[in-house]
Amino acid sequence: MASLAPPRPALRATTPGARPAASPARSVRHLGPNWYASVMGTAIVANAGAGLPLGLPGLRTACAAVWALSLAMLLALVAARAVHWIRHRDQARAHLLDPAVAPFYGCLSMALLAVGGGAMIVGRDWIGLPAAVALDTVLFTVGTIVGLAAAVGVPYLMVVHHKIEHASPVWLLPVVAPMVSAALGPLLVPHLPAGQAQETLLLACWAMFGVSLLATLVMLPLVFGRLVTGGPPPLALTPTLFLVLGPLGQSTTAANKFADVAPGVLPAPYAHGFASFAVLYGVPVMGFALLWLALAAAMVLRAHRRGMGFAMTFWAFTFPVGTCVTGAEGLAQHTGLAAFRWLAIGLYALLVAAWLVAGSRTLRGLVSGELLAGPAPAPAALPRATARTR
């Protein structure tokens, strides 16, 4: 299986001390869909921070600034990826046929959805509610379509074209995308005409909840079974263990969002059912998420002691943890328990720390060109030395 660690720069023949000029086209050639994880990880910092049960002055403004950054990152990355598809279609097709890269196409959907949802949560403070609704409508629609296509297309490629060696947590990326739609779609429900339109969107989100949850329940045993029978993943891939938190935290968030908007949209028995489901489902799932967080953290500490260096997989520390923050915030609201409020605050501190590390190291790699360089070719064989005899 191909490594997800950043490729090393290719060896080029240059004069001593000279550095080859970087080619923009060559840099874009190796820009994969995994880069959308940086947009997701940035947007979730804003979205989760806005819901914290804190009254810190300036917190919401800071979250709005982070959301604006995520929007700028999304626009830049979509443009760069468009250039990638236009100029380097062979590489784009190779990504789709690579079992280590293809699942990251789910990140495009989640990046669109996270930024769109952020427009409704904090972006409206800066751009106004009408613009936020319009932006989220576009991003939610496109992101949902892309997510459903990835949830079907990537597993199809896995069955038909990919040569799979080991189960990987990245398999969850395409199937968790519909869960992000399920969690963020309810934000648009109050802005639709009352009646059929609101009920249709809410139940569509509920259907996507089921799509993603059942697919996750199929994937998770494979991932854990691979760990038990095959041992720890390679060092560069160890952070991907945090991806398991994504469907857990996001489904808890979705359940709480359903409970928030169901009254007045669905008949009373179903609205009350969603309120009960939010707690009865969310509490045990959040408990399992904390169990997995402890296991994944222990594996990361082990990998760090063995020399794990930075790779783009570090962004796996951000969005999945952020979904657990929003899940804990929802449970704090619906249970009134201080324990969930403190859990949300603690997880958010972890999220911000992870975002700062991943963001700073990514920026450093971009400036140096290291993260966008192509893979190093195999070194040429050196001529054998011969000994002369006299």
mmCIF file of C-alpha atoms in Angstrom:
data_model
loop_
_atom_site.group_PDB
_atom_site.id
_atom_site.type_symbol
_atom_site.label_atom_id
_atom_site.label_comp_id
_atom_site.label_asym_id
_atom_site.label_seq_id
_atom_site.Cartn_x
_atom_site.Cartn_y
_atom_site.Cartn_z
ATOM 1 C CA MET A 1 0.000 0.000 0.000
ATOM 2 C CA ALA A 2 1.337 3.390 -0.936
ATOM 3 C CA SER A 3 2.478 5.567 1.924
ATOM 4 C CA LEU A 4 0.547 8.702 2.804
ATOM 5 C CA ALA A 5 3.667 10.405 4.082
ATOM 6 C CA PRO A 6 4.799 13.399 2.039
ATOM 7 C CA PRO A 7 6.975 12.236 -0.839
ATOM 8 C CA ARG A 8 10.634 13.067 -0.760
ATOM 9 C CA PRO A 9 11.973 15.491 -3.326
ATOM 10 C CA ALA A 10 13.180 13.870 -6.506
ATOM 11 C CA LEU A 11 16.933 13.729 -6.999
ATOM 12 C CA ARG A 12 18.045 16.029 -9.769
ATOM 13 C CA ALA A 13 21.415 16.675 -11.286
ATOM 14 C CA THR A 14 22.487 20.184 -10.338
ATOM 15 C CA THR A 15 25.679 22.036 -9.872
ATOM 16 C CA PRO A 16 27.025 21.996 -6.328
ATOM 17 C CA GLY A 17 25.206 24.477 -4.121
ATOM 18 C CA ALA A 18 22.551 25.248 -6.738
ATOM 19 C CA ARG A 19 18.864 24.616 -6.084
ATOM 20 C CA PRO A 20 16.554 23.804 -8.997
ATOM 21 C CA ALA A 21 13.758 26.270 -9.565
ATOM 22 C CA ALA A 22 10.384 24.925 -8.513
ATOM 23 C CA SER A 23 7.903 24.437 -11.345
ATOM 24 C CA PRO A 24 4.297 25.395 -10.483
ATOM 25 C CA ALA A 25 2.944 22.706 -12.793
ATOM 26 C CA ARG A 26 5.202 20.112 -11.274
ATOM 27 C CA SER A 27 4.087 21.146 -7.791
ATOM 28 C CA VAL A 28 0.383 20.934 -8.658
ATOM 29 C CA ARG A 29 0.961 17.511 -10.206
ATOM 30 C CA HIS A 30 1.485 15.954 -6.794
ATOM 31 C CA LEU A 31 -1.344 17.798 -5.029
ATOM 32 C CA GLY A 32 -3.667 15.027 -3.869
ATOM 33 C CA PRO A 33 -7.211 15.066 -2.499
ATOM 34 C CA ASN A 34 -5.827 14.492 1.007
ATOM 35 C CA TRP A 35 -5.084 18.227 1.138
ATOM 36 C CA TYR A 36 -8.785 18.914 1.660
ATOM 37 C CA ALA A 37 -8.267 17.564 5.191
ATOM 38 C CA SER A 38 -6.518 20.832 6.037
ATOM 39 C CA VAL A 39 -9.682 22.752 5.091
ATOM 40 C CA MET A 40 -11.831 20.416 7.176
ATOM 41 C CA GLY A 41 -9.495 20.702 10.131
ATOM 42 C CA THR A 42 -9.507 24.499 9.973
ATOM 43 C CA ALA A 43 -13.272 24.849 9.548
ATOM 44 C CA ILE A 44 -14.023 22.571 12.505
ATOM 45 C CA VAL A 45 -11.916 24.796 14.782
ATOM 46 C CA ALA A 46 -14.320 27.648 13.993
ATOM 47 C CA ASN A 47 -17.516 25.588 14.085
ATOM 48 C CA ALA A 48 -16.702 23.803 17.335
ATOM 49 C CA GLY A 49 -15.355 26.906 19.048
ATOM 50 C CA ALA A 50 -18.555 28.848 18.398
ATOM 51 C CA GLY A 51 -20.591 26.254 20.290
ATOM 52 C CA LEU A 52 -18.436 26.074 23.416
ATOM 53 C CA PRO A 53 -20.319 26.702 26.674
ATOM 54 C CA LEU A 54 -18.016 29.610 27.476
ATOM 55 C CA GLY A 55 -18.512 33.338 27.627
ATOM 56 C CA LEU A 56 -14.986 34.297 26.615
ATOM 57 C CA PRO A 57 -14.914 37.766 25.046
ATOM 58 C CA GLY A 58 -13.635 37.701 21.479
ATOM 59 C CA LEU A 59 -14.037 33.944 21.080
ATOM 60 C CA ARG A 60 -16.751 34.192 18.458
ATOM 61 C CA THR A 61 -14.817 36.825 16.517
ATOM 62 C CA ALA A 62 -11.745 34.605 16.537
ATOM 63 C CA CYS A 63 -13.855 31.699 15.299
ATOM 64 C CA ALA A 64 -15.247 33.858 12.493
ATOM 65 C CA ALA A 65 -11.683 34.741 11.463
ATOM 66 C CA VAL A 66 -10.721 31.062 11.395
ATOM 67 C CA TRP A 67 -13.805 30.318 9.306
ATOM 68 C CA ALA A 68 -12.776 33.039 6.825
ATOM 69 C CA LEU A 69 -9.352 31.379 6.625
ATOM 70 C CA SER A 70 -10.982 28.015 5.893
ATOM 71 C CA LEU A 71 -13.050 29.607 3.115
ATOM 72 C CA ALA A 72 -9.927 31.119 1.556
ATOM 73 C CA MET A 73 -8.135 27.764 1.823
ATOM 74 C CA LEU A 74 -11.068 26.006 0.171
ATOM 75 C CA LEU A 75 -11.151 28.421 -2.763
ATOM 76 C CA ALA A 76 -7.387 28.181 -3.287
ATOM 77 C CA LEU A 77 -7.373 24.400 -3.045
ATOM 78 C CA VAL A 78 -10.336 23.910 -5.378
ATOM 79 C CA ALA A 79 -8.580 26.092 -7.944
ATOM 80 C CA ALA A 80 -5.302 24.193 -7.555
ATOM 81 C CA ARG A 81 -7.053 20.845 -7.831
ATOM 82 C CA ALA A 82 -8.853 22.034 -10.962
ATOM 83 C CA VAL A 83 -5.470 22.819 -12.500
ATOM 84 C CA HIS A 84 -4.312 19.378 -11.376
ATOM 85 C CA TRP A 85 -7.185 17.671 -13.208
ATOM 86 C CA ILE A 86 -6.731 19.771 -16.344
ATOM 87 C CA ARG A 87 -2.953 19.460 -16.670
ATOM 88 C CA HIS A 88 -2.274 16.129 -15.018
ATOM 89 C CA ARG A 89 -5.168 13.815 -15.762
ATOM 90 C CA ASP A 90 -2.872 10.804 -15.745
ATOM 91 C CA GLN A 91 -1.910 11.541 -12.146
ATOM 92 C CA ALA A 92 -5.538 12.205 -11.209
ATOM 93 C CA ARG A 93 -6.561 8.815 -12.620
ATOM 94 C CA ALA A 94 -3.643 7.216 -10.801
ATOM 95 C CA HIS A 95 -4.951 8.699 -7.542
ATOM 96 C CA LEU A 96 -8.366 7.134 -8.131
ATOM 97 C CA LEU A 97 -6.778 3.738 -8.730
ATOM 98 C CA ASP A 98 -4.519 3.968 -5.682
ATOM 99 C CA PRO A 99 -6.229 2.348 -2.665
ATOM 100 C CA ALA A 100 -4.265 4.617 -0.319
ATOM 101 C CA VAL A 101 -5.360 7.849 -2.043
ATOM 102 C CA ALA A 102 -8.841 7.258 -3.507
ATOM 103 C CA PRO A 103 -10.661 7.305 -0.124
ATOM 104 C CA PHE A 104 -9.499 10.897 0.357
ATOM 105 C CA TYR A 105 -11.980 12.020 -2.275
ATOM 106 C CA GLY A 106 -14.443 11.953 0.602
ATOM 107 C CA CYS A 107 -12.489 14.879 2.056
ATOM 108 C CA LEU A 108 -13.625 17.133 -0.797
ATOM 109 C CA SER A 109 -17.225 16.626 0.262
ATOM 110 C CA MET A 110 -16.496 17.197 3.932
ATOM 111 C CA ALA A 111 -14.453 20.330 3.226
ATOM 112 C CA LEU A 112 -17.349 21.849 1.257
ATOM 113 C CA LEU A 113 -19.838 20.901 3.949
ATOM 114 C CA ALA A 114 -17.697 22.110 6.870
ATOM 115 C CA VAL A 115 -17.091 25.518 5.307
ATOM 116 C CA GLY A 116 -20.750 25.829 4.306
ATOM 117 C CA GLY A 117 -21.913 24.919 7.796
ATOM 118 C CA GLY A 118 -19.431 27.398 9.240
ATOM 119 C CA ALA A 119 -21.048 30.138 7.194
ATOM 120 C CA MET A 120 -24.293 29.510 9.080
ATOM 121 C CA ILE A 121 -22.634 29.100 12.481
ATOM 122 C CA VAL A 122 -20.171 32.026 12.570
ATOM 123 C CA GLY A 123 -19.665 33.327 9.033
ATOM 124 C CA ARG A 124 -23.028 35.089 9.104
ATOM 125 C CA ASP A 125 -21.556 37.525 11.643
ATOM 126 C CA TRP A 126 -19.342 38.894 8.879
ATOM 127 C CA ILE A 127 -21.227 38.274 5.635
ATOM 128 C CA GLY A 128 -24.822 38.532 6.863
ATOM 129 C CA LEU A 129 -27.483 35.858 7.189
ATOM 130 C CA PRO A 130 -28.826 35.974 3.588
ATOM 131 C CA ALA A 131 -25.339 35.516 2.127
ATOM 132 C CA ALA A 132 -24.578 32.772 4.643
ATOM 133 C CA VAL A 133 -27.754 30.891 3.712
ATOM 134 C CA ALA A 134 -26.972 31.237 -0.005
ATOM 135 C CA LEU A 135 -23.357 30.097 0.445
ATOM 136 C CA ASP A 136 -24.311 27.158 2.643
ATOM 137 C CA THR A 137 -27.060 26.103 0.235
ATOM 138 C CA VAL A 138 -24.566 25.873 -2.619
ATOM 139 C CA LEU A 139 -21.813 24.181 -0.613
ATOM 140 C CA PHE A 140 -24.222 21.808 1.130
ATOM 141 C CA THR A 141 -25.810 20.740 -2.161
ATOM 142 C CA VAL A 142 -22.515 20.206 -3.973
ATOM 143 C CA GLY A 143 -20.870 18.621 -0.938
ATOM 144 C CA THR A 144 -23.747 16.197 -0.421
ATOM 145 C CA ILE A 145 -23.741 15.125 -4.062
ATOM 146 C CA VAL A 146 -19.967 14.628 -3.998
ATOM 147 C CA GLY A 147 -20.205 12.770 -0.682
ATOM 148 C CA LEU A 148 -22.861 10.345 -1.876
ATOM 149 C CA ALA A 149 -20.895 9.769 -5.101
ATOM 150 C CA ALA A 150 -17.751 9.041 -3.056
ATOM 151 C CA ALA A 151 -19.668 6.756 -0.681
ATOM 152 C CA VAL A 152 -20.656 4.623 -3.681
ATOM 153 C CA GLY A 153 -17.769 5.164 -6.090
ATOM 154 C CA VAL A 154 -14.803 4.582 -3.807
ATOM 155 C CA PRO A 155 -16.090 1.251 -2.396
ATOM 156 C CA TYR A 156 -16.833 0.230 -6.003
ATOM 157 C CA LEU A 157 -13.223 0.968 -6.959
ATOM 158 C CA MET A 158 -12.039 -0.945 -3.890
ATOM 159 C CA VAL A 159 -13.962 -4.030 -5.006
ATOM 160 C CA VAL A 160 -13.322 -3.861 -8.743
ATOM 161 C CA HIS A 161 -9.965 -2.147 -9.309
ATOM 162 C CA HIS A 162 -7.941 -1.771 -6.130
ATOM 163 C CA LYS A 163 -5.541 -4.392 -4.888
ATOM 164 C CA ILE A 164 -6.106 -4.287 -1.147
ATOM 165 C CA GLU A 165 -3.436 -5.571 1.204
ATOM 166 C CA HIS A 166 -4.635 -4.363 4.598
ATOM 167 C CA ALA A 167 -7.681 -2.608 6.020
ATOM 168 C CA SER A 168 -7.041 1.055 6.790
ATOM 169 C CA PRO A 169 -8.887 3.736 8.777
ATOM 170 C CA VAL A 170 -8.873 5.902 5.622
ATOM 171 C CA TRP A 171 -11.594 3.577 4.294
ATOM 172 C CA LEU A 172 -13.955 5.503 6.576
ATOM 173 C CA LEU A 173 -13.437 8.810 4.762
ATOM 174 C CA PRO A 174 -15.867 8.279 1.860
ATOM 175 C CA VAL A 175 -18.574 6.645 3.982
ATOM 176 C CA VAL A 176 -18.480 9.268 6.740
ATOM 177 C CA ALA A 177 -19.106 12.103 4.269
ATOM 178 C CA PRO A 178 -22.919 11.559 4.259
ATOM 179 C CA MET A 179 -22.837 11.790 8.062
ATOM 180 C CA VAL A 180 -21.356 15.280 7.774
ATOM 181 C CA SER A 181 -24.286 16.187 5.505
ATOM 182 C CA ALA A 182 -26.641 14.713 8.093
ATOM 183 C CA ALA A 183 -25.084 16.810 10.872
ATOM 184 C CA LEU A 184 -24.968 20.119 8.979
ATOM 185 C CA GLY A 185 -28.122 19.851 6.879
ATOM 186 C CA PRO A 186 -30.416 20.717 9.827
ATOM 187 C CA LEU A 187 -28.878 24.207 9.877
ATOM 188 C CA LEU A 188 -30.764 24.946 6.653
ATOM 189 C CA VAL A 189 -34.111 23.466 7.734
ATOM 190 C CA PRO A 190 -35.455 26.637 9.458
ATOM 191 C CA HIS A 191 -34.729 28.645 6.314
ATOM 192 C CA LEU A 192 -36.920 26.488 4.059
ATOM 193 C CA PRO A 193 -40.665 26.932 3.591
ATOM 194 C CA ALA A 194 -42.625 25.274 6.385
ATOM 195 C CA GLY A 195 -44.170 21.909 5.673
ATOM 196 C CA GLN A 196 -42.985 19.516 2.980
ATOM 197 C CA ALA A 197 -39.679 21.270 2.258
ATOM 198 C CA GLN A 198 -38.498 21.289 5.864
ATOM 199 C CA GLU A 199 -39.655 17.741 6.551
ATOM 200 C CA THR A 200 -38.065 16.431 3.367
ATOM 201 C CA LEU A 201 -34.655 17.881 4.168
ATOM 202 C CA LEU A 202 -34.749 16.688 7.768
ATOM 203 C CA LEU A 203 -35.717 13.134 6.800
ATOM 204 C CA ALA A 204 -33.141 13.168 3.989
ATOM 205 C CA CYS A 205 -30.513 13.988 6.596
ATOM 206 C CA TRP A 206 -31.885 11.178 8.765
ATOM 207 C CA ALA A 207 -31.538 8.802 5.793
ATOM 208 C CA MET A 208 -27.926 9.878 5.244
ATOM 209 C CA PHE A 209 -27.338 9.272 8.953
ATOM 210 C CA GLY A 210 -28.378 5.672 8.359
ATOM 211 C CA VAL A 211 -26.302 5.327 5.188
ATOM 212 C CA SER A 212 -23.136 6.444 6.925
ATOM 213 C CA LEU A 213 -23.750 4.691 10.240
ATOM 214 C CA LEU A 214 -24.410 1.269 8.708
ATOM 215 C CA ALA A 215 -21.443 1.588 6.342
ATOM 216 C CA THR A 216 -19.245 2.537 9.299
ATOM 217 C CA LEU A 217 -20.424 -0.499 11.246
ATOM 218 C CA VAL A 218 -19.266 -2.622 8.311
ATOM 219 C CA MET A 219 -15.849 -0.937 8.101
ATOM 220 C CA LEU A 220 -14.906 -0.630 11.782
ATOM 221 C CA PRO A 221 -14.529 -4.366 12.515
ATOM 222 C CA LEU A 222 -12.184 -4.648 9.528
ATOM 223 C CA VAL A 223 -10.038 -1.794 10.794
ATOM 224 C CA PHE A 224 -9.811 -3.118 14.350
ATOM 225 C CA GLY A 225 -9.279 -6.658 13.108
ATOM 226 C CA ARG A 226 -6.349 -5.481 11.020
ATOM 227 C CA LEU A 227 -4.785 -3.862 14.103
ATOM 228 C CA VAL A 228 -5.187 -6.984 16.207
ATOM 229 C CA THR A 229 -3.934 -9.437 13.591
ATOM 230 C CA GLY A 230 -1.490 -7.251 11.652
ATOM 231 C CA GLY A 231 -0.040 -5.069 14.384
ATOM 232 C CA PRO A 232 0.385 -1.287 14.427
ATOM 233 C CA PRO A 233 0.246 0.654 11.154
ATOM 234 C CA PRO A 234 3.408 2.201 9.667
ATOM 235 C CA LEU A 235 4.645 5.221 11.596
ATOM 236 C CA ALA A 236 3.476 7.800 9.030
ATOM 237 C CA LEU A 237 -0.021 6.265 8.991
ATOM 238 C CA THR A 238 -0.477 6.028 12.759
ATOM 239 C CA PRO A 239 -2.346 9.376 12.992
ATOM 240 C CA THR A 240 -5.040 7.939 10.694
ATOM 241 C CA LEU A 241 -6.285 5.924 13.673
ATOM 242 C CA PHE A 242 -7.928 9.173 14.803
ATOM 243 C CA LEU A 243 -10.184 8.993 11.735
ATOM 244 C CA VAL A 244 -12.332 6.455 13.573
ATOM 245 C CA LEU A 245 -13.467 9.298 15.836
ATOM 246 C CA GLY A 246 -15.063 11.047 12.842
ATOM 247 C CA PRO A 247 -18.184 8.920 12.388
ATOM 248 C CA LEU A 248 -18.569 8.564 16.166
ATOM 249 C CA GLY A 249 -18.455 12.263 16.989
ATOM 250 C CA GLN A 250 -20.283 13.329 13.836
ATOM 251 C CA SER A 251 -23.153 10.902 14.366
ATOM 252 C CA THR A 252 -23.542 12.148 17.941
ATOM 253 C CA THR A 253 -23.589 15.705 16.622
ATOM 254 C CA ALA A 254 -26.174 14.790 13.986
ATOM 255 C CA ALA A 255 -28.447 13.125 16.543
ATOM 256 C CA ASN A 256 -28.412 16.288 18.646
ATOM 257 C CA LYS A 257 -29.067 18.519 15.629
ATOM 258 C CA PHE A 258 -32.090 16.391 14.709
ATOM 259 C CA ALA A 259 -33.441 16.920 18.214
ATOM 260 C CA ASP A 260 -32.910 20.681 17.889
ATOM 261 C CA VAL A 261 -34.932 21.156 14.692
ATOM 262 C CA ALA A 262 -37.491 18.323 14.814
ATOM 263 C CA PRO A 263 -40.054 20.211 16.970
ATOM 264 C CA GLY A 264 -42.358 22.088 14.645
ATOM 265 C CA VAL A 265 -41.131 20.139 11.608
ATOM 266 C CA LEU A 266 -42.231 16.601 12.471
ATOM 267 C CA PRO A 267 -45.331 15.410 14.359
ATOM 268 C CA ALA A 268 -44.962 15.423 18.139
ATOM 269 C CA PRO A 269 -44.258 11.698 18.673
ATOM 270 C CA TYR A 270 -41.342 11.761 16.223
ATOM 271 C CA ALA A 271 -39.992 15.070 17.517
ATOM 272 C CA HIS A 272 -39.960 13.702 21.069
ATOM 273 C CA GLY A 273 -38.369 10.512 19.762
ATOM 274 C CA PHE A 274 -35.474 12.475 18.288
ATOM 275 C CA ALA A 275 -34.950 14.238 21.623
ATOM 276 C CA SER A 276 -34.728 10.899 23.431
ATOM 277 C CA PHE A 277 -32.580 9.369 20.692
ATOM 278 C CA ALA A 278 -30.031 12.191 20.949
ATOM 279 C CA VAL A 279 -29.185 11.193 24.520
ATOM 280 C CA LEU A 280 -29.778 7.432 24.348
ATOM 281 C CA TYR A 281 -27.564 7.162 21.252
ATOM 282 C CA GLY A 282 -25.069 9.927 21.900
ATOM 283 C CA VAL A 283 -23.932 9.010 25.410
ATOM 284 C CA PRO A 284 -22.754 5.426 24.693
ATOM 285 C CA VAL A 285 -21.247 6.409 21.343
ATOM 286 C CA MET A 286 -19.331 9.243 22.970
ATOM 287 C CA GLY A 287 -18.129 6.764 25.567
ATOM 288 C CA PHE A 288 -16.764 4.508 22.820
ATOM 289 C CA ALA A 289 -15.197 7.551 21.146
ATOM 290 C CA LEU A 290 -13.273 8.313 24.336
ATOM 291 C CA LEU A 291 -12.139 4.694 24.510
ATOM 292 C CA TRP A 292 -10.874 4.870 20.925
ATOM 293 C CA LEU A 293 -9.263 8.253 21.575
ATOM 294 C CA ALA A 294 -7.238 6.735 24.408
ATOM 295 C CA LEU A 295 -6.204 3.765 22.246
ATOM 296 C CA ALA A 296 -5.252 5.959 19.274
ATOM 297 C CA ALA A 297 -3.331 8.383 21.502
ATOM 298 C CA ALA A 298 -1.347 5.504 22.991
ATOM 299 C CA MET A 299 -0.494 4.264 19.487
ATOM 300 C CA VAL A 300 0.614 7.767 18.441
ATOM 301 C CA LEU A 301 2.851 8.107 21.501
ATOM 302 C CA ARG A 302 4.379 4.741 20.647
ATOM 303 C CA ALA A 303 4.991 5.855 17.059
ATOM 304 C CA HIS A 304 6.472 9.152 18.253
ATOM 305 C CA ARG A 305 8.981 7.316 20.426
ATOM 306 C CA ARG A 306 9.972 5.291 17.372
ATOM 307 C CA GLY A 307 10.682 8.363 15.278
ATOM 308 C CA MET A 308 7.366 9.270 13.628
ATOM 309 C CA GLY A 309 7.924 12.449 11.629
ATOM 310 C CA PHE A 310 5.473 14.964 10.251
ATOM 311 C CA ALA A 311 3.218 13.983 7.372
ATOM 312 C CA MET A 312 -0.077 15.296 6.032
ATOM 313 C CA THR A 313 -1.709 12.531 8.065
ATOM 314 C CA PHE A 314 -1.283 14.856 11.063
ATOM 315 C CA TRP A 315 -4.509 16.555 9.912
ATOM 316 C CA ALA A 316 -6.298 13.413 11.129
ATOM 317 C CA PHE A 317 -5.806 14.861 14.615
ATOM 318 C CA THR A 318 -8.126 17.796 13.829
ATOM 319 C CA PHE A 319 -11.497 17.197 12.187
ATOM 320 C CA PRO A 320 -12.283 13.878 13.947
ATOM 321 C CA VAL A 321 -11.510 15.397 17.344
ATOM 322 C CA GLY A 322 -13.593 18.426 16.380
ATOM 323 C CA THR A 323 -16.633 16.246 15.732
ATOM 324 C CA CYS A 324 -16.281 14.886 19.259
ATOM 325 C CA VAL A 325 -16.251 18.472 20.533
ATOM 326 C CA THR A 326 -19.516 19.274 18.745
ATOM 327 C CA GLY A 327 -20.978 15.961 19.919
ATOM 328 C CA ALA A 328 -20.103 16.752 23.539
ATOM 329 C CA GLU A 329 -21.549 20.268 23.136
ATOM 330 C CA GLY A 330 -24.838 18.804 21.933
ATOM 331 C CA LEU A 331 -24.984 16.356 24.814
ATOM 332 C CA ALA A 332 -24.236 19.157 27.280
ATOM 333 C CA GLN A 333 -27.179 21.094 25.874
ATOM 334 C CA HIS A 334 -29.635 18.197 25.976
ATOM 335 C CA THR A 335 -28.601 16.679 29.307
ATOM 336 C CA GLY A 336 -27.586 19.818 31.191
ATOM 337 C CA LEU A 337 -24.619 17.941 32.663
ATOM 338 C CA ALA A 338 -21.489 19.905 33.506
ATOM 339 C CA ALA A 339 -19.397 16.810 32.706
ATOM 340 C CA PHE A 340 -20.159 17.146 29.003
ATOM 341 C CA ARG A 341 -19.408 20.872 29.074
ATOM 342 C CA TRP A 342 -15.975 20.215 30.531
ATOM 343 C CA LEU A 343 -15.444 17.358 28.100
ATOM 344 C CA ALA A 344 -16.162 19.700 25.195
ATOM 345 C CA ILE A 345 -13.742 22.301 26.567
ATOM 346 C CA GLY A 346 -10.987 19.749 27.116
ATOM 347 C CA LEU A 347 -11.373 18.212 23.663
ATOM 348 C CA TYR A 348 -11.407 21.676 22.088
ATOM 349 C CA ALA A 349 -8.085 22.498 23.740
ATOM 350 C CA LEU A 350 -6.698 19.288 22.215
ATOM 351 C CA LEU A 351 -8.179 20.254 18.839
ATOM 352 C CA VAL A 352 -6.588 23.712 18.831
ATOM 353 C CA ALA A 353 -3.198 22.306 19.825
ATOM 354 C CA ALA A 354 -3.367 19.724 17.037
ATOM 355 C CA TRP A 355 -4.462 22.374 14.524
ATOM 356 C CA LEU A 356 -1.572 24.660 15.425
ATOM 357 C CA VAL A 357 0.953 21.852 15.040
ATOM 358 C CA ALA A 358 -0.470 20.524 11.771
ATOM 359 C CA GLY A 359 -0.965 24.010 10.348
ATOM 360 C CA SER A 360 2.501 25.310 11.189
ATOM 361 C CA ARG A 361 4.238 22.193 9.891
ATOM 362 C CA THR A 362 2.168 22.251 6.706
ATOM 363 C CA LEU A 363 2.981 25.912 6.101
ATOM 364 C CA ARG A 364 6.652 25.169 6.634
ATOM 365 C CA GLY A 365 6.487 22.291 4.171
ATOM 366 C CA LEU A 366 4.742 24.482 1.591
ATOM 367 C CA VAL A 367 7.317 27.251 1.896
ATOM 368 C CA SER A 368 10.187 24.796 1.519
ATOM 369 C CA GLY A 369 8.440 22.945 -1.323
ATOM 370 C CA GLU A 370 8.915 19.653 0.482
ATOM 371 C CA LEU A 371 5.224 18.730 0.658
ATOM 372 C CA LEU A 372 4.529 19.346 -3.022
ATOM 373 C CA ALA A 373 7.641 17.672 -4.396
ATOM 374 C CA GLY A 374 7.338 14.469 -6.372
ATOM 375 C CA PRO A 375 8.473 11.084 -5.131
ATOM 376 C CA ALA A 376 12.163 10.406 -5.306
ATOM 377 C CA PRO A 377 13.188 8.023 -8.080
ATOM 378 C CA ALA A 378 15.252 4.982 -7.349
ATOM 379 C CA PRO A 379 18.932 5.996 -7.137
ATOM 380 C CA ALA A 380 21.052 4.996 -10.071
ATOM 381 C CA ALA A 381 23.397 2.111 -9.435
ATOM 382 C CA LEU A 382 26.945 3.223 -8.778
ATOM 383 C CA PRO A 383 29.673 1.672 -10.938
ATOM 384 C CA ARG A 384 31.457 -1.122 -9.204
ATOM 385 C CA ALA A 385 34.983 -0.415 -8.123
ATOM 386 C CA THR A 386 37.604 -2.669 -9.624
ATOM 387 C CA ALA A 387 40.963 -3.438 -8.127
ATOM 388 C CA ARG A 388 44.029 -3.582 -10.288
ATOM 389 C CA THR A 389 46.617 -6.178 -9.721
ATOM 390 C CA ARG A 390 50.172 -5.634 -10.670
#
